[in-house]
XYZ file of C-alpha atoms in Angstrom:
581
model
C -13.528 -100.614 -49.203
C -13.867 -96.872 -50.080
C -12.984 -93.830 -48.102
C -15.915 -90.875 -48.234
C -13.923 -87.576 -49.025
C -15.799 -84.434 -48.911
C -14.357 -81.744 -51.022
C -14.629 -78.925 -48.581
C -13.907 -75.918 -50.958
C -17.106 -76.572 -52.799
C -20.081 -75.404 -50.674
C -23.435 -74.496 -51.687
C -23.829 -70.581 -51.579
C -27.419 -69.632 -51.352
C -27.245 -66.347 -51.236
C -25.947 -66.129 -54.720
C -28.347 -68.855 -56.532
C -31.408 -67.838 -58.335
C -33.578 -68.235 -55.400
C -37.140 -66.910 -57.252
C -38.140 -67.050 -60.618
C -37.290 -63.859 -62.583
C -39.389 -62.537 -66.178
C -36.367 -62.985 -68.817
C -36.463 -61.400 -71.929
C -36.675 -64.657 -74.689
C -33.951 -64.124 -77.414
C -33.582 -66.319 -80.940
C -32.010 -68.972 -81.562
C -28.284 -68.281 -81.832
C -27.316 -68.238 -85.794
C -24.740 -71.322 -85.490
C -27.529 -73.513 -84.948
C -29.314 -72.632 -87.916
C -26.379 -73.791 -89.528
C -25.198 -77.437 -90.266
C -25.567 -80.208 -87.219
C -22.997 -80.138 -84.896
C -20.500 -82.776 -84.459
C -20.283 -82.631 -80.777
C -22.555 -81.850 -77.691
C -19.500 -79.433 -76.943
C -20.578 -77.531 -79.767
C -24.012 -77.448 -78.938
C -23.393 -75.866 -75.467
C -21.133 -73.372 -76.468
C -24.053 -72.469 -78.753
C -25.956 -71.460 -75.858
C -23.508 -69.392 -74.448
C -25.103 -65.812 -75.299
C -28.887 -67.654 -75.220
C -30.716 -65.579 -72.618
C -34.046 -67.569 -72.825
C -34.854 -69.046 -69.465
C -33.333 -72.168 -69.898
C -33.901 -74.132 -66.955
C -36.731 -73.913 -63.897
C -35.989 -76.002 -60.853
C -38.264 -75.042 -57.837
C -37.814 -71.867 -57.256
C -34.663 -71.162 -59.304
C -34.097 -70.518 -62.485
C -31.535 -70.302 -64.997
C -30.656 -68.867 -68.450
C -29.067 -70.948 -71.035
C -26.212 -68.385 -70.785
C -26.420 -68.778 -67.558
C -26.213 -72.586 -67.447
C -23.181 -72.747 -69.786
C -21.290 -70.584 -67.497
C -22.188 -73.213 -64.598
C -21.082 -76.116 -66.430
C -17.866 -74.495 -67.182
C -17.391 -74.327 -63.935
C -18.304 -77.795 -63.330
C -15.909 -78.751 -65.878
C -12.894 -76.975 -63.973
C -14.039 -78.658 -61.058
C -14.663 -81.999 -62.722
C -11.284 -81.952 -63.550
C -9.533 -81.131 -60.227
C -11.521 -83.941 -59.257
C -10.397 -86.533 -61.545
C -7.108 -85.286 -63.228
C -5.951 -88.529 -64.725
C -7.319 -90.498 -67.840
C -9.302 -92.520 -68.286
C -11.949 -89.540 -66.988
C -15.199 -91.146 -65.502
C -17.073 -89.644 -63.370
C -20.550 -91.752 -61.542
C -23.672 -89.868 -60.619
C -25.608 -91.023 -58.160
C -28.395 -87.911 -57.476
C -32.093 -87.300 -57.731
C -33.012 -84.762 -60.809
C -31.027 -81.610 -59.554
C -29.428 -79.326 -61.885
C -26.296 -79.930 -60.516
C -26.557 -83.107 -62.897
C -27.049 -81.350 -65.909
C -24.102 -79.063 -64.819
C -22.174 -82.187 -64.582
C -23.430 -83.294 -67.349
C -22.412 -80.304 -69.434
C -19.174 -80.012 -67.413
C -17.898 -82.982 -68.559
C -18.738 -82.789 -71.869
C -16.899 -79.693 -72.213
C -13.738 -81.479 -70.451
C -14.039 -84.730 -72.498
C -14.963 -86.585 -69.872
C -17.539 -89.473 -69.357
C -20.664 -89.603 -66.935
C -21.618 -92.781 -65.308
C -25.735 -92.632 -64.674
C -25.809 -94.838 -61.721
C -29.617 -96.496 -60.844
C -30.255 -95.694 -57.156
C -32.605 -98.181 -57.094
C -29.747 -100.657 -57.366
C -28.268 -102.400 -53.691
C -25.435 -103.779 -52.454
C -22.793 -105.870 -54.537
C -24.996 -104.978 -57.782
C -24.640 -101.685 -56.954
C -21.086 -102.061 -56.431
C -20.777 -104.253 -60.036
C -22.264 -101.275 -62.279
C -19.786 -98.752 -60.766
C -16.562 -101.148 -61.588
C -18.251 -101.851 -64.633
C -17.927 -98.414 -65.890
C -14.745 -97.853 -64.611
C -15.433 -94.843 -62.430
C -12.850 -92.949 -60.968
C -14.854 -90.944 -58.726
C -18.727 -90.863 -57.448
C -20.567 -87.659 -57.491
C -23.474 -87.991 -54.909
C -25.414 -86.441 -51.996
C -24.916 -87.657 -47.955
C -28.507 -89.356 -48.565
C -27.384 -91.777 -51.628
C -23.772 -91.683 -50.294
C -25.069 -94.353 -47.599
C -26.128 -97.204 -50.658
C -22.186 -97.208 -51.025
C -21.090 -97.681 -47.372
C -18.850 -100.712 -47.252
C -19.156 -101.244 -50.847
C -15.642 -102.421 -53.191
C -16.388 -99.347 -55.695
C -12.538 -100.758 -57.372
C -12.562 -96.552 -57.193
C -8.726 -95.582 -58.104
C -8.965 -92.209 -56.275
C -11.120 -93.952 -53.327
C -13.268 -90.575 -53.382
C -16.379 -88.958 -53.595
C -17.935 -85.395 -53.846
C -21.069 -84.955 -51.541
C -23.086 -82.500 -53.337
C -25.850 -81.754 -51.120
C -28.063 -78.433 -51.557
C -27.911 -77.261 -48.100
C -24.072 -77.218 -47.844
C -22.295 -77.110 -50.929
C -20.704 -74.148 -52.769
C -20.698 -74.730 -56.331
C -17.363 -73.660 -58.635
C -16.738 -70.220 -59.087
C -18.377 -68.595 -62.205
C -16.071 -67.359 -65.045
C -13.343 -69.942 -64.999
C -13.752 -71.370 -68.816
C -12.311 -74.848 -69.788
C -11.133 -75.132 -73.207
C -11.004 -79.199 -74.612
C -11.946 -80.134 -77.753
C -13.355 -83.414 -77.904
C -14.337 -85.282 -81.131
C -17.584 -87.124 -82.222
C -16.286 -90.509 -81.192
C -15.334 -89.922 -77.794
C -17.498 -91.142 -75.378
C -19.656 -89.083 -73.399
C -21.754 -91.014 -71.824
C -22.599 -94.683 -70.022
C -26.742 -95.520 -69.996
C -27.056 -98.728 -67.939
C -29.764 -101.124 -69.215
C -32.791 -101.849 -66.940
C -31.466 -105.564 -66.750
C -35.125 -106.871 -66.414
C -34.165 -109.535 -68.605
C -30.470 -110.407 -67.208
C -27.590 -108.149 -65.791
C -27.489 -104.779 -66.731
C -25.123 -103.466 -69.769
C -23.392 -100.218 -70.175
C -24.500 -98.477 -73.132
C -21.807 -96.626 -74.851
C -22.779 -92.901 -76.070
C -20.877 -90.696 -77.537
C -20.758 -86.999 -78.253
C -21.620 -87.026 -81.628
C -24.918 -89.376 -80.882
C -25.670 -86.569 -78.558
C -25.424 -84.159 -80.900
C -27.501 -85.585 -83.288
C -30.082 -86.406 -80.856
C -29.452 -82.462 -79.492
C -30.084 -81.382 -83.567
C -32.078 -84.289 -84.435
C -36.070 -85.973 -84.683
C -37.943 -84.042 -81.569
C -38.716 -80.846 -83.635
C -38.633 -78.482 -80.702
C -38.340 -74.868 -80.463
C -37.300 -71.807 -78.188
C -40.640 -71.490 -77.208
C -41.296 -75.172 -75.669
C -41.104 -75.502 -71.984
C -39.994 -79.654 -71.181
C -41.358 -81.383 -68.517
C -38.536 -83.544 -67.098
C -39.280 -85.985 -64.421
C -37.909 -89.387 -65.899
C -34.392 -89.687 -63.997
C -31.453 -88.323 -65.655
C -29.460 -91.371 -65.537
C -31.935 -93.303 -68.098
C -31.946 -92.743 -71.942
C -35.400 -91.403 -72.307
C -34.827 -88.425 -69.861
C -31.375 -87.476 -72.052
C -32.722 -88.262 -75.277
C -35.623 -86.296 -75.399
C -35.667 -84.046 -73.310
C -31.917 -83.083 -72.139
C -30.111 -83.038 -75.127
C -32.983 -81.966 -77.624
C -33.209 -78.606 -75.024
C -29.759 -77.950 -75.650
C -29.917 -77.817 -79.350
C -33.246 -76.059 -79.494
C -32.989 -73.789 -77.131
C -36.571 -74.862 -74.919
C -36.582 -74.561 -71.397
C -36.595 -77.216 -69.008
C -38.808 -77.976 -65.951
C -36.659 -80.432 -64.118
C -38.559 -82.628 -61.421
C -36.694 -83.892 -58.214
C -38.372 -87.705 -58.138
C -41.701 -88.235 -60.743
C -45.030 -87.033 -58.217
C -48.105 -87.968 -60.029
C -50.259 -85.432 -57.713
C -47.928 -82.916 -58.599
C -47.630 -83.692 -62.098
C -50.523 -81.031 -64.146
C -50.123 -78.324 -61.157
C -46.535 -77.931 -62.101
C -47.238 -78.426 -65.626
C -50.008 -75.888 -65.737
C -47.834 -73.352 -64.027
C -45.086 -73.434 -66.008
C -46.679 -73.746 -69.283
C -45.215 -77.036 -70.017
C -45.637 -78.167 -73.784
C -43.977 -81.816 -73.579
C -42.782 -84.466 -71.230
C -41.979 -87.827 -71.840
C -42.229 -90.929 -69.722
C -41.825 -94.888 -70.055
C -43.828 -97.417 -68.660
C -46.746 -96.960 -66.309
C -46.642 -92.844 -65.387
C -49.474 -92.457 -67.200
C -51.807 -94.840 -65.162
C -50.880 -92.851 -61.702
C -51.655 -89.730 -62.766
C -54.483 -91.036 -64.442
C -55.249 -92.352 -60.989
C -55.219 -88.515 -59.379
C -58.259 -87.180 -58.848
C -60.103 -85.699 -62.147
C -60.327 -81.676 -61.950
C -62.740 -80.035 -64.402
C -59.746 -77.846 -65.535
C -57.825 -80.836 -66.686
C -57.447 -79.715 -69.683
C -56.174 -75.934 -68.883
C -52.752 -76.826 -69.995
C -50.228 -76.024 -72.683
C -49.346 -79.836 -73.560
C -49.134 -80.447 -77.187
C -48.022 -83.873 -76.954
C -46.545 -86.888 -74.665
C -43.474 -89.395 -75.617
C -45.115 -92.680 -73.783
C -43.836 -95.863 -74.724
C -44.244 -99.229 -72.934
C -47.507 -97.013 -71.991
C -50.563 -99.077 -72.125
C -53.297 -98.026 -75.265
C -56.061 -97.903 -72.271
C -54.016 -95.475 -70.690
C -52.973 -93.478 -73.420
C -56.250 -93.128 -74.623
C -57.867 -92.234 -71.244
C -54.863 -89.834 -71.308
C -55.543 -88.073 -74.471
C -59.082 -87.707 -73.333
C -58.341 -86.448 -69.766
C -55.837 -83.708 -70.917
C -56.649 -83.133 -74.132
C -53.399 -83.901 -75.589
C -51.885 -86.225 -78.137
C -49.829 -89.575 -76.439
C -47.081 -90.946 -78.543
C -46.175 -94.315 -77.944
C -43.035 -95.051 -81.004
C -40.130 -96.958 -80.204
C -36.585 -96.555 -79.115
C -33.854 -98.014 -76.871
C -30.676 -96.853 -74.943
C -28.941 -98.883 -77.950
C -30.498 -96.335 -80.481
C -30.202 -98.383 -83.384
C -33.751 -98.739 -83.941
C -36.438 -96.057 -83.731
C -39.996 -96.026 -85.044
C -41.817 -92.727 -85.141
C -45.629 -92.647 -85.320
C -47.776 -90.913 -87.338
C -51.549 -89.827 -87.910
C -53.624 -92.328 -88.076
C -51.678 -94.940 -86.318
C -54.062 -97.953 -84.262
C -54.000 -97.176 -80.593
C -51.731 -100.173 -80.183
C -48.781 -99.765 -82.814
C -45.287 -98.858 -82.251
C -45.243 -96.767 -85.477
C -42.749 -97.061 -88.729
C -38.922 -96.844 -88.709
C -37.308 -94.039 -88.823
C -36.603 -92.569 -92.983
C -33.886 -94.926 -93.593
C -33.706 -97.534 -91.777
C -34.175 -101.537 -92.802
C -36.283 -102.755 -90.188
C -37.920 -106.236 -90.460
C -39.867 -109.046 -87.622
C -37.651 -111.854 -88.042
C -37.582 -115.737 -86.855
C -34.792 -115.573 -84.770
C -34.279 -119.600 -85.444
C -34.288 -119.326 -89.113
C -33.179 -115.765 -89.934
C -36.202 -115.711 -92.160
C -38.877 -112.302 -92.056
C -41.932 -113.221 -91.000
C -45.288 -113.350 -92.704
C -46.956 -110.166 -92.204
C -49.763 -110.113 -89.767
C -53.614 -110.645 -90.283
C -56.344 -109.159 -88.714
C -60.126 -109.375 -88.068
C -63.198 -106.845 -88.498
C -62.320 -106.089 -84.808
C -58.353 -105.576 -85.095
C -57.621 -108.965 -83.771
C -54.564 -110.453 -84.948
C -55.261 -113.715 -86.759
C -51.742 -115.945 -87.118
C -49.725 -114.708 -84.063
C -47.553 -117.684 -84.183
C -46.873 -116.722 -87.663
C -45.937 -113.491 -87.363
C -44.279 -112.884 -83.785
C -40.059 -112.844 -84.888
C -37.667 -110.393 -83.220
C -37.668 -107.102 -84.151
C -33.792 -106.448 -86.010
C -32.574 -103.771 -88.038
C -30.883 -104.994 -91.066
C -29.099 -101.645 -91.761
C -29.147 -100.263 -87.907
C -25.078 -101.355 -87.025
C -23.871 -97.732 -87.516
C -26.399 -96.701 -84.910
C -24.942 -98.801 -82.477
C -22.204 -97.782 -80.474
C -21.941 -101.078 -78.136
C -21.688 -101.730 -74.654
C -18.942 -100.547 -72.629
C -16.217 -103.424 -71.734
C -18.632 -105.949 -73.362
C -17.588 -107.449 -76.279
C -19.794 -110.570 -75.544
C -22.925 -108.688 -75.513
C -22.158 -105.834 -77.979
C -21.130 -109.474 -80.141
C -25.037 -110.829 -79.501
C -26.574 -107.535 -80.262
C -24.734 -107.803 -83.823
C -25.116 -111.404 -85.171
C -24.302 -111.722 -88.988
C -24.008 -107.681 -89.215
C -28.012 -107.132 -88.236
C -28.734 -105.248 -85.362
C -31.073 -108.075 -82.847
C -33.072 -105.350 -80.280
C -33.858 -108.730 -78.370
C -37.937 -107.234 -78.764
C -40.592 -109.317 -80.446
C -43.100 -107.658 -82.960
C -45.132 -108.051 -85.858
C -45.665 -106.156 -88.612
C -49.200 -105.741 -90.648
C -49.503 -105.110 -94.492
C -49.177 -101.348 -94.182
C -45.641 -101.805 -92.809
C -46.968 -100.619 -89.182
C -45.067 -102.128 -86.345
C -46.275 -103.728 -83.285
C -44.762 -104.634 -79.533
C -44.874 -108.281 -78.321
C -42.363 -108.160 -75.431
C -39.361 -109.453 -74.765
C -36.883 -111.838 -76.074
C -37.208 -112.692 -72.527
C -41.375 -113.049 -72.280
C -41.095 -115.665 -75.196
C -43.849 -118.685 -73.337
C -43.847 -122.567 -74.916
C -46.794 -124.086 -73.895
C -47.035 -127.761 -74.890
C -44.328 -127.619 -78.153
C -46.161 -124.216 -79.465
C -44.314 -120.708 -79.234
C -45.992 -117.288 -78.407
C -45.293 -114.101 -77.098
C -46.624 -112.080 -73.730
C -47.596 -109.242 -75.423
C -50.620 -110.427 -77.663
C -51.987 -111.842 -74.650
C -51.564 -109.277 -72.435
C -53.571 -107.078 -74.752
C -56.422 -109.359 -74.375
C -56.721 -109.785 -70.634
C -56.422 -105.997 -70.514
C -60.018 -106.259 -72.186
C -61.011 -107.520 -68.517
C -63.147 -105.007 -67.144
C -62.019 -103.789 -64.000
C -58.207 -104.484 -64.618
C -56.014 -102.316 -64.025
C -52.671 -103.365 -65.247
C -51.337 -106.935 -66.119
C -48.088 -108.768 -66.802
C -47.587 -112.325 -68.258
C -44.755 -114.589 -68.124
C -43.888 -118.027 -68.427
C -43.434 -120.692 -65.570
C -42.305 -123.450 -65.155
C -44.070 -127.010 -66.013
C -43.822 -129.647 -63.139
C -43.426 -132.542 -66.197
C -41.562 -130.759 -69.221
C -38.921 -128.264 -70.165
C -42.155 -126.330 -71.289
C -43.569 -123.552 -69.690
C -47.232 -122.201 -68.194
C -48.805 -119.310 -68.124
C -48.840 -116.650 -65.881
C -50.515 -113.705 -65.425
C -50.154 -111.167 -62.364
C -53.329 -108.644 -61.741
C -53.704 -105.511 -60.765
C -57.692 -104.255 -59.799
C -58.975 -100.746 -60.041
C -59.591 -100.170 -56.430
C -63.114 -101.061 -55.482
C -63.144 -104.005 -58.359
C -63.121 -107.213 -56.891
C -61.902 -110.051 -58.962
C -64.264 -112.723 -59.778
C -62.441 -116.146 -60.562
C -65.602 -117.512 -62.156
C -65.965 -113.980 -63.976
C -62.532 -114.348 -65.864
C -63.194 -117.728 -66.922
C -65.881 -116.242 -68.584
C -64.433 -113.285 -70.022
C -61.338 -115.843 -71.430
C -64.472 -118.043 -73.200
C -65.501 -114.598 -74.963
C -61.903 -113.698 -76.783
C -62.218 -115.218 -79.745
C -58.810 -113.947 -80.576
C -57.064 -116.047 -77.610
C -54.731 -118.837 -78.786
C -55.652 -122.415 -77.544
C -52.537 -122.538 -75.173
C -52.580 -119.056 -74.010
C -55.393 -118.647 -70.720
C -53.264 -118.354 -67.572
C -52.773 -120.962 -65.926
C -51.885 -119.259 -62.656
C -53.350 -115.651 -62.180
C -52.019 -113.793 -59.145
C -53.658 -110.722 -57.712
C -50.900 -107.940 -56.168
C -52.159 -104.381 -54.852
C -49.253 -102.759 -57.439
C -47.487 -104.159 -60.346
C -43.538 -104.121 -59.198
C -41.616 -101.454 -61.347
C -38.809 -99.928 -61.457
C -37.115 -96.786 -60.884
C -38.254 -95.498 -64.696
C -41.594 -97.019 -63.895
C -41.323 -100.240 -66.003
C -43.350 -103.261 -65.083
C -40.425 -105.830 -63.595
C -41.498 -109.175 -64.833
C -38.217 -110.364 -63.138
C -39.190 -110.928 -59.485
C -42.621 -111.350 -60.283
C -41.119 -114.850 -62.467
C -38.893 -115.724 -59.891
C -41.232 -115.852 -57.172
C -43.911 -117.366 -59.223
C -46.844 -118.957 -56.822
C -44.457 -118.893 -53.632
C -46.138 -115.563 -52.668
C -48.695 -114.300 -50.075
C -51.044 -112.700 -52.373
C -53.786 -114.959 -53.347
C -53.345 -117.233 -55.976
C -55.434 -118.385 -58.326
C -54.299 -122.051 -60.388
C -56.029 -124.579 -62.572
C -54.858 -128.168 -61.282
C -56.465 -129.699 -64.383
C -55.334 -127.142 -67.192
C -58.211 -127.436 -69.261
C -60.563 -126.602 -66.324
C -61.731 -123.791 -63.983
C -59.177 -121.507 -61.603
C -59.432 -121.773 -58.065
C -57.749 -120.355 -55.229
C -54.548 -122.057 -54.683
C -53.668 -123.604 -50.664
C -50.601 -124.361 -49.623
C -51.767 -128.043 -49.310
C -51.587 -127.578 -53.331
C -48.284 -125.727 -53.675
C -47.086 -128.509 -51.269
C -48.757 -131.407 -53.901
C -47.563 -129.370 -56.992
C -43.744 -129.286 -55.812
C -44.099 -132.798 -54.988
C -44.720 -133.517 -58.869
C -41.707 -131.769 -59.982
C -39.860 -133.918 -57.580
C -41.583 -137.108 -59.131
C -40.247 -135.574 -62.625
C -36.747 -134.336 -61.728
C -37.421 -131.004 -62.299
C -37.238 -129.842 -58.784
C -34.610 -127.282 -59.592
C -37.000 -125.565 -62.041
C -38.662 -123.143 -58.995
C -37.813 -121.758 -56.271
C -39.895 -122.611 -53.380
């Protein structure tokens, strides 16, 4: 059990915040980082100290970069108070409030390491990712300090600092904090989503920061982020956080992602770049259309896992470029895009790197992929193989505590990214899921991805995920797909069938089986389709449910007279263990 301890010096002091945004005079950028990279994020934010370019806008405060180095010296005096002992690791559990970059920055001044903490996590999971990381204390707010009521945090100090914006008085300005840290100590712990098993604790340190602060985003003084993706993921530090610091652009930081609130507060601050994951793009796309869409200052959007339909309709709503590329929290492989990419590509690797779509059961590269007149791919089977970076080990700074995975992630000294792809004749990469969304359908092996692209061809559809099931007679598996309708589309069971006869690029084994119709896709707090319940629950839902009982003929709604029957057959085949009921 853990004892809540509020840390009543620290209150918050309104009266001397920035309560209204004020017209700051924009300055250079400061000399040193015209200069060589840095080696540490350290570095990087003492080169901000005498930046008075606005450096960060939340609500109706703002902040220059001066300004913001000052507070997270004072965070880092604090920080320290807090947690005097070493190992120093500090959990954040908050919404996007700049306190967290202050903690952020104090921290990395003091040598200390910040433990992003999902609040979309519960109970003894919850619990497991703050042992995991070893925290010694839990930053949070009275709100979020209720998910860890009753919780075994295995917290040495058995503490926590409520930071809440009504009540608490931040550290005094002008106290300074002096460490030193080096490029290998670690600064940072980026949990995984864990959509494909438990969650791992990505190890970052300071000099990864600094090269992504000095690095690839090619950002200037005079570019205004948009940051809504939470600041515990990789995406939000990546490219937007850390990139800031080293450039010197200003930062528009968003409490929680609103897609209604999205291009107001993007217009009015002039944004120039935000970046998102998953499927952001479809709810603002859902907002109503304005005919003064596109009176905004966006020059482009970092989108991966972002559907091509979307990004397209995106491009063409707002009138700005959509970048899909390819990273991870791992960092070991990145693919950058460039002109005249398909919609659908992932881009090539990053100058450098050995990157290569290899059959994970025969360490062989596969054949490159084949097309048709239309784009098609022709030899899926062929050329679906994990995507692994053959000279990407240096990149990778392992998981925290985890030897095991960290072990997995570096078979036979190649990094495995546990994504499938294929590459085409041009070197261009493409995304075919998971590790995890690999289906066998009667002995032959494919990939989610491929076939999700096709359905998404179904007019009317909104967004789709496949995944494998289980067979009632084999080890095999069956297809399923999970549909989401534009609202006012009906689907049409009959209608599908028909559209699946049409796709001549379909593989024999790879129409859906079941097809399951949901109001909303379930995603996460990043806004990532999770496949994870969605497989667990399989047909044991309430939505409708669509299911072939003879595979090779038409869908029809499934009864619970049939889920009764079909359970009964794994019984008769001993594989009543294989789904849940």
């Amino acid at each position: 059990m853990h004892a809540t301890v509020r840390v009543g010096h620290y209150a918050w002091d309104r009266a001397n915040r920035h309560d209204a945004p004020t017209a700051v005079e924009s300055t250079a950028m400061p000399d040193v980082l015209r200069q060589e990279p840095l080696d540490t994020v350290a570095e990087v934010i003492e080169a901000r100290a005498a930046d008075t370019n606005i450096a960060l806008r939340f609500e109706d405060r703002v902040w220059t970069w001066a300004e913001v180095v000052e507070e997270m010296h004072a965070y880092g005096v604090m920080l320290r108070e807090l947690v005097p002992s070493e190992p120093f690791h500090v959990g954040v559990l908050l919404d996007n409030v700049p306190e967290y970059l202050f903690i952020i920055g104090g921290a990395t001044l003091v040598g200390g390491v910040v433990v992003g903490i999902n609040p979309t996590r519960r109970g003894d999971e919850l619990a497991k990712d703050i042992r995991a990381a070893d925290c010694q204390a839990v930053i949070t707010n009275s709100k979020s300090a209720q998910l860890l009521d009753g919780l075994d945090l295995g917290v040495a100090t058995d503490q926590q600092l409520i930071i809440d914006a009504d009540d608490f008085t931040p550290p005094t300005r002008g106290t300074r904090v002096a460490a030193t840290p080096t490029a290998e100590d670690l600064l940072f712990l980026i949990f995984t989503s864990g959509s494909t098993g438990a969650p791992k604790a990505v190890r970052v340190t300071q000099g990864r920061a600094a090269r992504a602060a000095t690095g690839q985003m090619g950002f200037t003084a005079d570019d205004v982020l948009y940051s809504a993706m939470p600041l515990f993921h990789g995406n939000a530090l990546m490219s937007i956080v850390f990139p800031a610091l080293g450039s010197g652009a200003s930062i528009v930081l968003r409490r929680t992602f609103s897609a209604s609130a999205f291009i107001p507060e993007v217009r009015a601050n002039g944004c120039t770049f935000f970046s998102t994951v998953g499927r952001a793009l479809s709810y603002i796309l859902a907002t109503p259309e304005s005919p003064d869409d596109r009176d905004n200052q966006l020059k482009y959007v970092l989108a991966p896992e972002s559907s091509p339909a979307d990004a397209s309709a995106f491009r063409k709503r707002f009138g700005c470029m959509v970048i899909s590329g390819y990273g991870s929290s791992e960092n070991a492989i990145v693919m950058v895009p460039s002109p005249g990419l398909p919609r659908d590509a992932l881009g090539v690797p990053l100058e450098g790197l050995d990157v290569a779509i290899i059959d994970p059961d025969t360490n062989v590269e596969c054949p490159r992929a084949t097309f048709d007149a239309d784009g098609r791919i022709l030899n899926a089977p062929d050329a679906i193989g994990e995507i692994v970076g053959r000279n990407a080990l240096d990149r990778f700074e392992g998981y925290y505590n985890n030897p095991e995975a960290t072990a997995a992630r570096a078979r036979g000294g190649w990094y495995w990214s546990d994504d499938l792809g294929y590459r085409d004749a041009d070197g261009i990469f493409y995304f075919a899921g998971r590790t995890a969304d690999w289906l066998r359908v009667d002995a032959e092996n494919f990939a989610s991805g491929p076939v999700e692209r096709i359905l998404q061809r179904f007019p009317g559809l909104r967004g789709i995920a496949v995944f494998g099931v289980p067979d009632e007679r084999t080890i095999d598996d069956q297809v399923m797909a999970v549909i989401e309708m534009d609202d006012g589309d009906v689907f049409d069971a009959a209608r599908f069938d028909a559209f699946l006869a049409e796709q001549r690029d379909i593989g024999t084994k790879w129409a859906p089986r079941y097809v399951r119709l949901v109001s909303a896709l379930p995603v996460g707090a990043t806004n990532k389709i999770d496949k994870k319940p969605m497989r667990e629950a399989a047909w044991n839902v309430t939505d409708p449910v669509y299911w072939r009982p003879d595979r090779q003929g038409a869908l029809q709604l499934m009864t619970s007279d049939d889920i009764v029957e079909l359970h009964q057959r794994f019984e008769e085949h001993g594989r009543e263990g294989a789904v849940g009921r």
